[in-house]
Short mmCIF file of C-alpha atoms and ligand atoms in Angstrom, two decimals:
data_model
loop_
_atom_site.label_atom_id
_atom_site.label_comp_id
_atom_site.label_asym_id
_atom_site.label_seq_id
_atom_site.Cartn_x
_atom_site.Cartn_y
_atom_site.Cartn_z
CA UNK K 1113 -1.49 23.06 -3.36
CA UNK K 1114 -3.89 20.18 -3.78
CA UNK K 1115 -4.67 19.19 -7.34
CA UNK K 1116 -7.27 16.74 -6.11
CA UNK K 1117 -9.69 15.43 -8.73
CA UNK K 1118 -7.67 16.96 -11.53
CA UNK K 1119 -5.01 14.36 -12.23
CA UNK K 1120 -1.57 15.61 -13.04
CA UNK K 1121 0.05 12.32 -12.20
CA UNK K 1122 3.38 11.76 -13.88
CA UNK K 1123 4.07 8.60 -15.85
CA UNK K 1124 6.33 5.93 -14.32
CA UNK K 1125 8.63 6.40 -17.31
CA UNK K 1126 9.09 10.06 -16.43
CA UNK K 1127 9.78 9.50 -12.70
CA UNK K 1128 12.24 6.74 -13.58
CA UNK K 1129 13.96 8.92 -16.17
CA UNK K 1130 14.70 11.36 -13.33
CA UNK K 1131 15.71 9.03 -10.50
CA UNK K 1132 15.72 5.44 -11.85
CA UNK K 1133 19.48 5.06 -11.93
CA UNK K 1134 19.50 4.70 -8.16
CA UNK K 1135 17.75 1.32 -8.59
CA UNK K 1136 20.78 -0.32 -10.20
CA UNK K 1137 22.00 -3.32 -8.22
CA UNK K 1138 19.15 -3.14 -5.70
CA UNK K 1139 17.04 -5.92 -4.23
CA UNK K 1140 13.37 -5.01 -4.38
CA UNK K 1141 10.33 -6.81 -2.98
CA UNK K 1142 6.93 -5.97 -4.50
CA UNK K 1143 3.66 -7.50 -3.25
CA UNK K 1144 0.44 -7.91 -5.22
CA UNK K 1145 1.95 -8.70 -8.61
CA UNK K 1146 -0.43 -9.76 -11.37
CA UNK K 1147 -0.80 -9.06 -15.06
CA UNK K 1148 -3.52 -6.47 -14.53
CA UNK K 1149 -2.33 -4.99 -11.22
CA UNK K 1150 -0.51 -1.78 -10.34
CA UNK K 1151 2.27 -3.85 -8.75
CA UNK K 1152 2.69 -5.80 -12.01
CA UNK K 1153 3.18 -2.55 -13.91
CA UNK K 1154 5.57 -1.31 -11.24
CA UNK K 1155 7.68 -4.46 -11.51
CA UNK K 1156 7.97 -4.18 -15.30
CA UNK K 1157 8.75 -0.46 -15.11
CA UNK K 1158 11.54 -0.73 -12.52
CA UNK K 1159 13.07 -3.77 -14.21
CA UNK K 1160 14.38 -1.40 -16.92
CA UNK K 1161 16.74 0.20 -14.39
CA UNK K 1162 18.88 -2.86 -13.65
CA UNK K 1163 17.91 -3.92 -10.13
CA UNK K 1164 19.92 -7.02 -9.21
CA UNK K 1165 16.93 -8.95 -7.86
CA UNK K 1166 13.18 -8.46 -8.08
CA UNK K 1167 11.20 -10.56 -5.61
CA UNK K 1168 7.60 -10.61 -6.74
CA UNK K 1169 4.88 -11.90 -4.43
CA UNK K 1170 1.45 -13.32 -5.12
CA UNK K 1171 -0.77 -16.07 -3.79
CA UNK K 1172 -0.12 -18.14 -6.87
CA UNK K 1173 2.81 -18.24 -9.29
CA UNK K 1174 0.51 -18.24 -12.31
CA UNK K 1175 -0.50 -14.64 -11.46
CA UNK K 1176 3.14 -13.51 -11.65
CA UNK K 1177 4.18 -15.47 -14.76
CA UNK K 1178 2.92 -12.96 -17.38
CA UNK K 1179 4.87 -10.21 -15.62
CA UNK K 1180 8.02 -12.34 -15.45
CA UNK K 1181 7.66 -12.94 -19.21
CA UNK K 1182 7.36 -9.20 -19.88
CA UNK K 1183 10.42 -8.50 -17.73
CA UNK K 1184 12.45 -11.25 -19.35
CA UNK K 1185 11.60 -10.12 -22.86
CA UNK K 1186 12.59 -6.50 -22.13
CA UNK K 1187 15.32 -6.88 -19.51
CA UNK K 1188 16.68 -10.45 -19.61
CA UNK K 1189 19.56 -9.72 -17.22
CA UNK K 1190 17.36 -8.91 -14.24
CA UNK K 1191 16.96 -11.79 -11.78
CA UNK K 1192 13.35 -12.35 -10.84
CA UNK K 1193 12.13 -14.56 -8.05
CA UNK K 1194 8.58 -15.55 -7.16
CA UNK K 1195 7.62 -15.50 -3.49
CA UNK K 1196 4.37 -17.16 -2.53
CA UNK K 1197 2.53 -15.03 0.01
CA UNK K 1198 -1.02 -15.07 1.26
CA UNK K 1199 -1.71 -11.96 3.30
CA UNK K 1200 -4.91 -13.41 4.72
CA UNK K 1201 -2.94 -15.76 6.96
CA UNK K 1202 -0.26 -14.48 9.34
CA UNK K 1203 1.21 -17.99 9.46
CA UNK K 1204 1.83 -17.75 5.73
CA UNK K 1205 3.39 -14.30 6.15
CA UNK K 1206 5.89 -15.82 8.60
CA UNK K 1207 6.53 -18.75 6.26
CA UNK K 1208 7.13 -16.41 3.30
CA UNK K 1209 9.60 -14.39 5.35
CA UNK K 1210 11.50 -17.58 6.21
CA UNK K 1211 11.73 -18.28 2.45
CA UNK K 1212 13.88 -15.14 2.24
CA UNK K 1213 16.51 -16.37 4.71
CA UNK K 1214 19.11 -16.39 1.93
CA UNK K 1215 18.42 -12.75 1.00
CA UNK K 1216 20.80 -10.59 3.09
CA UNK K 1217 19.26 -7.17 2.39
CA UNK K 1218 16.17 -5.56 0.91
CA UNK K 1219 16.67 -2.08 -0.55
CA UNK K 1220 13.01 -1.41 -1.28
CA UNK K 1221 9.94 -3.11 0.15
CA UNK K 1222 6.81 -2.03 -1.72
CA UNK K 1223 3.54 -3.31 -0.24
CA UNK K 1224 0.92 -2.93 -2.95
CA UNK K 1225 -1.31 -6.01 -2.60
CA UNK K 1226 -4.83 -5.33 -1.44
CA UNK K 1227 -8.53 -6.01 -1.75
CA UNK K 1228 -11.49 -3.66 -2.02
CA UNK K 1229 -15.07 -4.11 -0.84
CA UNK K 1230 -15.26 -7.93 -0.86
CA UNK K 1231 -18.21 -9.68 0.74
CA UNK K 1232 -17.70 -9.98 4.50
CA UNK K 1233 -14.98 -12.42 5.41
CA UNK K 1234 -12.26 -12.92 7.97
CA UNK K 1235 -8.63 -13.87 7.67
CA UNK K 1236 -7.29 -17.15 9.04
CA UNK K 1237 -6.51 -15.13 12.17
CA UNK K 1238 -10.10 -13.96 12.63
CA UNK K 1239 -9.72 -10.35 11.43
CA UNK K 1240 -12.05 -8.64 8.92
CA UNK K 1241 -10.41 -9.35 5.58
CA UNK K 1242 -9.71 -5.81 4.31
CA UNK K 1243 -8.13 -4.78 7.62
CA UNK K 1244 -6.22 -8.06 7.72
CA UNK K 1245 -4.97 -8.18 4.11
CA UNK K 1246 -4.50 -4.48 3.37
CA UNK K 1247 -3.01 -3.53 6.69
CA UNK K 1248 -2.32 -6.07 9.44
CA UNK K 1249 -0.31 -8.51 7.32
CA UNK K 1250 1.91 -5.59 6.27
CA UNK K 1251 2.48 -4.64 9.91
CA UNK K 1252 3.86 -8.15 10.51
CA UNK K 1253 5.68 -8.28 7.18
CA UNK K 1254 7.45 -4.99 7.84
CA UNK K 1255 8.34 -6.11 11.36
CA UNK K 1256 9.88 -9.32 10.02
CA UNK K 1257 11.66 -7.71 7.05
CA UNK K 1258 12.96 -4.62 8.84
CA UNK K 1259 16.35 -6.20 9.69
CA UNK K 1260 16.94 -6.79 5.98
CA UNK K 1261 15.87 -3.23 5.08
CA UNK K 1262 18.20 -1.93 7.80
CA UNK K 1263 20.97 -4.02 6.27
CA UNK K 1264 20.46 -2.09 3.02
CA UNK K 1265 21.15 1.17 4.88
CA UNK K 1266 20.06 4.76 4.26
CA UNK K 1267 17.95 5.53 1.15
CA UNK K 1268 16.28 2.14 1.38
CA UNK K 1269 12.51 2.36 1.52
CA UNK K 1270 9.34 0.90 2.93
CA UNK K 1271 6.37 1.94 0.80
CA UNK K 1272 2.82 1.16 1.87
CA UNK K 1273 0.11 1.51 -0.75
CA UNK K 1274 -2.99 3.29 0.54
CA UNK K 1275 -5.92 5.00 -1.16
CA UNK K 1276 -7.90 8.20 -1.33
CA UNK K 1277 -10.41 6.23 0.76
CA UNK K 1278 -8.20 7.22 3.71
CA UNK K 1279 -10.13 10.49 3.72
CA UNK K 1280 -13.26 8.72 4.94
CA UNK K 1281 -11.50 6.21 7.14
CA UNK K 1282 -11.50 5.72 10.87
CA UNK K 1283 -10.50 2.72 12.89
CA UNK K 1284 -13.05 1.10 15.15
CA UNK K 1285 -10.51 0.29 17.85
CA UNK K 1286 -13.07 -1.59 19.97
CA UNK K 1287 -14.12 -3.89 17.14
CA UNK K 1288 -12.42 -3.82 13.72
CA UNK K 1289 -14.66 -6.75 12.78
CA UNK K 1290 -17.98 -4.89 12.54
CA UNK K 1291 -19.77 -7.16 15.04
CA UNK K 1292 -18.68 -10.27 13.19
CA UNK K 1293 -20.10 -8.87 9.96
CA UNK K 1294 -23.51 -7.89 11.28
CA UNK K 1295 -22.65 -4.20 10.85
CA UNK K 1296 -20.31 -4.63 7.88
CA UNK K 1297 -20.16 -1.74 5.45
CA UNK K 1298 -17.66 -2.78 2.74
CA UNK K 1299 -16.61 0.76 1.82
CA UNK K 1300 -16.22 1.84 5.47
CA UNK K 1301 -14.08 -1.25 6.05
CA UNK K 1302 -11.93 -0.42 3.00
CA UNK K 1303 -11.56 3.13 4.34
CA UNK K 1304 -10.69 1.74 7.79
CA UNK K 1305 -7.93 -0.42 6.30
CA UNK K 1306 -6.51 2.58 4.42
CA UNK K 1307 -6.58 4.82 7.48
CA UNK K 1308 -4.57 2.07 9.17
CA UNK K 1309 -2.07 1.86 6.27
CA UNK K 1310 -1.45 5.62 6.27
CA UNK K 1311 -1.24 5.91 10.07
CA UNK K 1312 1.21 2.98 10.11
CA UNK K 1313 3.48 4.71 7.56
CA UNK K 1314 3.38 7.96 9.52
CA UNK K 1315 4.34 6.34 12.82
CA UNK K 1316 6.91 3.97 11.32
CA UNK K 1317 8.40 6.84 9.31
CA UNK K 1318 8.86 8.82 12.48
CA UNK K 1319 10.45 5.87 14.27
CA UNK K 1320 12.90 5.23 11.40
CA UNK K 1321 13.71 8.83 10.54
CA UNK K 1322 17.14 8.82 12.22
CA UNK K 1323 18.17 5.77 10.19
CA UNK K 1324 17.48 7.35 6.81
CA UNK K 1325 15.05 4.59 5.79
CA UNK K 1326 12.36 6.21 3.66
CA UNK K 1327 8.78 5.43 4.66
CA UNK K 1328 5.71 6.69 2.83
CA UNK K 1329 2.11 5.71 2.17
CA UNK K 1330 0.80 6.27 -1.33
CA UNK K 1331 -2.52 6.83 -3.04
CA UNK K 1332 -1.84 5.49 -6.54
CA UNK K 1333 -4.94 7.22 -7.96
CA UNK K 1334 -7.82 5.53 -9.75
CA UNK K 1335 -6.79 2.78 -12.16
CA UNK K 1336 -8.90 0.05 -13.80
CA UNK K 1337 -7.37 -3.17 -12.42
CA UNK K 1338 -8.40 -6.40 -10.76
CA UNK K 1339 -9.33 -4.33 -7.71
CA UNK K 1340 -12.80 -3.63 -9.05
CA UNK K 1341 -13.72 -7.34 -9.15
CA UNK K 1342 -16.06 -7.03 -6.16
CA UNK K 1343 -17.89 -3.98 -7.45
CA UNK K 1344 -21.50 -5.10 -7.78
CA UNK K 1345 -24.15 -3.18 -9.72
CA UNK K 1346 -25.44 -1.39 -6.63
CA UNK K 1347 -21.93 -0.23 -5.68
CA UNK K 1348 -21.25 0.99 -9.21
CA UNK K 1349 -24.53 2.91 -9.12
CA UNK K 1350 -23.44 4.58 -5.88
CA UNK K 1351 -20.09 5.54 -7.41
CA UNK K 1352 -21.76 6.88 -10.55
CA UNK K 1353 -24.19 8.90 -8.45
CA UNK K 1354 -21.25 10.40 -6.54
CA UNK K 1355 -19.47 11.22 -9.80
CA UNK K 1356 -22.60 12.84 -11.24
CA UNK K 1357 -23.54 14.70 -8.09
CA UNK K 1358 -23.07 18.46 -7.98
CA UNK K 1359 -22.43 18.06 -4.24
CA UNK K 1360 -18.80 17.22 -3.48
CA UNK K 1361 -17.88 14.28 -1.32
CA UNK K 1362 -16.83 15.21 2.21
CA UNK K 1363 -14.03 13.80 4.28
CA UNK K 1364 -14.39 12.91 7.97
CA UNK K 1365 -13.75 16.56 8.89
CA UNK K 1366 -16.42 17.77 6.45
CA UNK K 1367 -13.98 19.14 3.88
CA UNK K 1368 -15.11 18.75 0.26
CA UNK K 1369 -13.22 16.64 -2.26
CA UNK K 1370 -13.78 15.14 -5.67
CA UNK K 1371 -13.46 11.54 -6.76
CA UNK K 1372 -10.22 11.01 -8.64
CA UNK K 1373 -10.40 10.49 -12.40
CA UNK K 1374 -9.08 7.26 -13.90
CA UNK K 1375 -5.53 7.09 -15.27
CA UNK K 1376 -3.46 4.31 -16.86
CA UNK K 1377 -1.32 1.82 -14.93
CA UNK K 1378 1.90 3.71 -15.69
CA UNK K 1379 0.48 6.68 -13.77
CA UNK K 1380 -0.86 4.30 -11.11
CA UNK K 1381 2.62 2.93 -10.40
CA UNK K 1382 4.39 6.28 -10.59
CA UNK K 1383 3.70 7.69 -7.12
CA UNK K 1384 4.89 4.40 -5.61
CA UNK K 1385 8.15 4.93 -7.53
CA UNK K 1386 8.26 8.52 -6.26
CA UNK K 1387 8.01 7.11 -2.73
CA UNK K 1388 10.85 4.67 -3.37
CA UNK K 1389 13.43 6.98 -4.91
CA UNK K 1390 12.51 10.65 -5.40
CA UNK K 1391 15.08 12.54 -3.28
CA UNK K 1392 13.04 15.77 -3.26
CA UNK K 1393 10.45 14.36 -0.81
CA UNK K 1394 12.92 13.03 1.76
CA UNK K 1395 12.12 15.86 4.20
CA UNK K 1396 8.51 14.67 4.36
CA UNK K 1397 9.36 11.31 5.94
CA UNK K 1398 6.23 9.28 6.76
CA UNK K 1399 4.01 11.38 4.48
CA UNK K 1400 0.98 10.32 2.50
CA UNK K 1401 1.75 10.88 -1.18
CA UNK K 1402 -0.54 11.33 -4.13
CA UNK K 1403 0.06 12.65 -7.62
CA UNK K 1404 3.82 12.32 -7.01
CA UNK K 1405 3.80 14.78 -4.15
CA UNK K 1406 3.08 15.13 -0.45
CA UNK K 1407 -0.64 15.12 0.34
CA UNK K 1408 -0.62 15.40 4.12
CA UNK K 1409 -2.70 18.59 4.03
CA UNK K 1410 -5.58 16.44 2.89
CA UNK K 1411 -5.35 13.96 5.76
CA UNK K 1412 -8.09 14.08 8.37
CA UNK K 1413 -7.75 14.96 12.03
CA UNK K 1414 -8.39 11.27 12.79
CA UNK K 1415 -5.36 10.15 10.79
CA UNK K 1416 -3.16 12.97 12.13
CA UNK K 1417 -4.12 12.31 15.75
CA UNK K 1418 -1.06 10.79 17.42
CA UNK K 1419 -3.17 9.04 20.05
CA UNK K 1420 -4.64 7.01 17.21
CA UNK K 1421 -1.11 6.12 15.99
CA UNK K 1422 -0.29 4.62 19.39
CA UNK K 1423 -3.66 2.89 19.70
CA UNK K 1424 -3.26 1.31 16.27
CA UNK K 1425 0.29 0.15 16.99
CA UNK K 1426 -0.82 -1.45 20.28
CA UNK K 1427 -3.85 -3.08 18.68
CA UNK K 1428 -1.68 -4.44 15.86
CA UNK K 1429 0.83 -5.92 18.30
CA UNK K 1430 -2.05 -7.59 20.09
CA UNK K 1431 -3.46 -8.99 16.85
CA UNK K 1432 -0.12 -10.37 15.61
CA UNK K 1433 0.59 -11.70 19.11
CA UNK K 1434 4.01 -10.10 19.55
CA UNK K 1435 5.60 -6.72 20.15
CA UNK K 1436 7.07 -4.70 17.29
CA UNK K 1437 9.79 -2.61 18.84
CA UNK K 1438 11.57 -0.36 16.35
N1 NAP I 554 -6.84 0.51 -8.65
C1 NAP I 554 -7.19 1.61 -8.01
O1 NAP I 554 -7.97 2.43 -8.52
C2 NAP I 554 -6.66 1.90 -6.65
C3 NAP I 554 -6.96 3.14 -6.05
C4 NAP I 554 -6.47 3.40 -4.78
C5 NAP I 554 -5.72 2.45 -4.12
N2 NAP I 554 -5.45 1.24 -4.72
C6 NAP I 554 -4.66 0.27 -3.98
O2 NAP I 554 -3.69 -0.23 -4.87
C7 NAP I 554 -3.33 -1.55 -4.49
C8 NAP I 554 -3.20 -2.40 -5.72
O3 NAP I 554 -4.44 -2.54 -6.28
P1 NAP I 554 -4.66 -2.85 -7.81
O4 NAP I 554 -5.49 -1.76 -8.32
O5 NAP I 554 -3.43 -3.21 -8.49
O6 NAP I 554 -5.62 -4.13 -7.66
P2 NAP I 554 -5.44 -5.64 -8.16
O7 NAP I 554 -5.21 -5.65 -9.62
O8 NAP I 554 -6.62 -6.36 -7.63
O9 NAP I 554 -4.14 -6.09 -7.43
C9 NAP I 554 -4.13 -6.42 -6.08
C10 NAP I 554 -3.20 -7.57 -5.87
O10 NAP I 554 -3.28 -7.93 -4.49
C11 NAP I 554 -3.33 -9.33 -4.43
N3 NAP I 554 -3.99 -9.85 -3.24
C12 NAP I 554 -5.29 -9.76 -2.92
N4 NAP I 554 -5.53 -10.46 -1.80
C13 NAP I 554 -4.35 -11.01 -1.42
C14 NAP I 554 -3.96 -11.85 -0.36
N5 NAP I 554 -4.82 -12.31 0.54
N6 NAP I 554 -2.68 -12.24 -0.29
C15 NAP I 554 -1.78 -11.82 -1.21
N7 NAP I 554 -2.09 -11.03 -2.25
C16 NAP I 554 -3.38 -10.63 -2.35
C17 NAP I 554 -4.10 -9.76 -5.65
O11 NAP I 554 -3.80 -11.11 -5.90
P3 NAP I 554 -4.79 -12.08 -6.71
O12 NAP I 554 -4.48 -11.74 -8.10
O13 NAP I 554 -4.39 -13.44 -6.27
O14 NAP I 554 -6.16 -11.72 -6.26
C18 NAP I 554 -3.58 -8.80 -6.70
O15 NAP I 554 -2.43 -9.29 -7.31
C19 NAP I 554 -4.37 -2.01 -3.49
O16 NAP I 554 -3.76 -2.09 -2.22
C20 NAP I 554 -5.44 -0.95 -3.52
O17 NAP I 554 -6.03 -0.74 -2.25
C21 NAP I 554 -5.89 0.96 -5.97
#
């Protein structure tokens, strides 16, 4: 049953106390690491369970340094490696992957990096920035890293961060760029990128089911982080009005839902950890998770429509300029 809007999200500490031992000796890649980010918290939390190597990505090493210090002070035996990665440039994604040539296997790939409602911009490859950074770069990254995840074998995972914004998201297959910005609606574009993230996890999960590689998308819930940096006064007013309204928000299918309440970063990282290692959700391969459980009942008909899965996969192959055959 949905507990939407009424957070009962577990802490990372609790989820790890149940299943964390399975992380011992593992190689884990986490994107979007910074001192104030969900991925930063995730990295510190999982470091307590003796992974052999944590590969932490960011655009600049200075963003990762405070997290490395926290890990080293608490768990000095864990090896930590910085990987420079700019998701707004597919060339840089390919370069970052080549920097991992010496890493034979990846047990968990956790794609958390993202942006929300920035002013209109395009990636180096000419794609609207939220679609490009939040989704398309991960499509290429997963394609390139899949051989290493396969080398890790069953129980490895590919976890794609998404958002409750998926409930309002649809993909404008004819033009993901909003007429070169002329028709840009920042929140619709954020929702579009999250619909793409969740559809990608569903389709990839289905394709990888027989191999036992776990694939999930995750709504981490609402957490005060660097993500809100682009929230201008007008946007905050809109959010406040929605929070104060007696009318519920409605998803694309017209179903009512509430805005999630804010939690701490430990709770924000916890459903990502659930996706990585909780054995009780294995039967729901490809699912969208929130509040540490499967939330597929809350997905819209747009996201569940398999024709859209195929259309997105084909569009993504076109945009990265190569096929992704699983
Ligand atoms: N916080 C929430 O309430 C919430 C709710 C639902 C979903 N989410 C999702 O959770 C994820 C993590 O968000 P967060 O709350 O932790 O936000 P955050 O603190 O802003 O962290 C996002 C991270 O992504 C990185 N990033 C942004 N653009 C990038 C690029 N072009 N290349 C590489 N890295 C880039 C940022 O790096 P820099 O530090 O260099 O900018 C930052 O480290 C996002 O995908 C977001 O959509 C968050």
